[in-house]
Amino acid sequence: MVYKQYEHTPPHLFIDNALYFITGSTCLKNPLLIGNKAKDIFYEQLVKYVKNFDYRLMEWVVLNNHYHILIRIIDF
């Protein structure tokens, strides 16, 4: 378990082998992810990023201006 404090955001508690729900949006919530091609590119990059950190991508949804992912983090 790791507890980190940051200057401009709330503190974060990181726990090994835990599930994390993450939401993000495009800049100014502009609909930049319209169409299957844009969503496919986003998904491909997401999978690469998750593998680089040895996380497990459990669930995801990619919408036109935001996304939700559920990942399992094995070790911090």
C-alpha atoms as one frame of an Amber mdcrd trajectory, in Angstrom:
protein
   0.000   0.000   0.000   1.284   3.459  -0.919  -0.122   6.773   0.332   0.858
   9.831  -1.730   0.057  13.472  -1.136   0.072  16.027  -3.920   0.149  19.814
  -3.882  -2.922  20.464  -6.057  -5.020  17.288  -5.786  -6.405  15.178  -2.963
  -4.164  12.481  -1.477  -4.225   9.089  -3.174  -4.159   5.649  -1.590  -2.688
   2.969  -3.850  -3.365  -0.653  -2.901  -1.805  -3.644  -4.644  -4.198  -5.991
  -6.455  -7.063  -3.477  -6.237  -9.557  -2.366  -8.860  -9.536   1.281  -9.940
 -12.318   3.034 -11.845 -10.928   5.847 -13.999 -12.825   8.419 -16.036 -11.322
  10.897 -18.444 -12.587  13.328 -21.030 -11.387  15.035 -24.151 -10.219  18.637
 -23.995 -13.212  20.881 -23.265 -15.377  17.765 -23.748 -15.135  18.186 -27.501
 -16.482  15.106 -29.333 -13.094  13.954 -30.657 -13.818  10.231 -30.475 -16.668
  10.090 -32.971 -16.741   6.998 -35.146 -15.379   3.506 -34.780 -11.933   4.355
 -36.180 -11.239   7.009 -33.528 -12.502   4.708 -30.776 -10.381   1.820 -32.110
  -7.252   3.990 -32.084  -7.988   5.108 -28.531  -8.535   1.498 -27.437  -5.299
   0.304 -29.091  -3.320   3.003 -27.279  -5.073   2.219 -24.000  -4.147  -1.465
 -24.271  -0.492  -0.584 -24.964  -0.380   1.802 -21.992  -1.983  -0.700 -19.628
   0.443  -3.455 -20.696   3.456  -1.155 -20.219   2.587  -0.882 -16.540   1.558
  -4.533 -16.152  -1.988  -3.551 -15.229  -5.028  -5.619 -16.160  -7.737  -3.941
 -18.217 -10.984  -5.383 -16.869 -13.713  -3.256 -18.505 -13.880  -0.137 -20.646
 -16.223   2.099 -22.559 -15.189   4.791 -25.036 -17.760   7.457 -25.840 -17.570
  10.499 -28.125 -16.091  12.867 -25.540 -15.050  10.700 -22.581 -14.140   7.220
 -21.425 -14.406   4.948 -18.400 -11.996   2.131 -17.576 -11.767  -0.412 -14.814
  -8.249  -1.701 -14.229  -6.615  -4.027 -11.735  -3.236  -2.886 -10.505  -1.135
  -5.825  -9.402   1.873  -4.028  -7.858   2.676  -0.360  -7.330
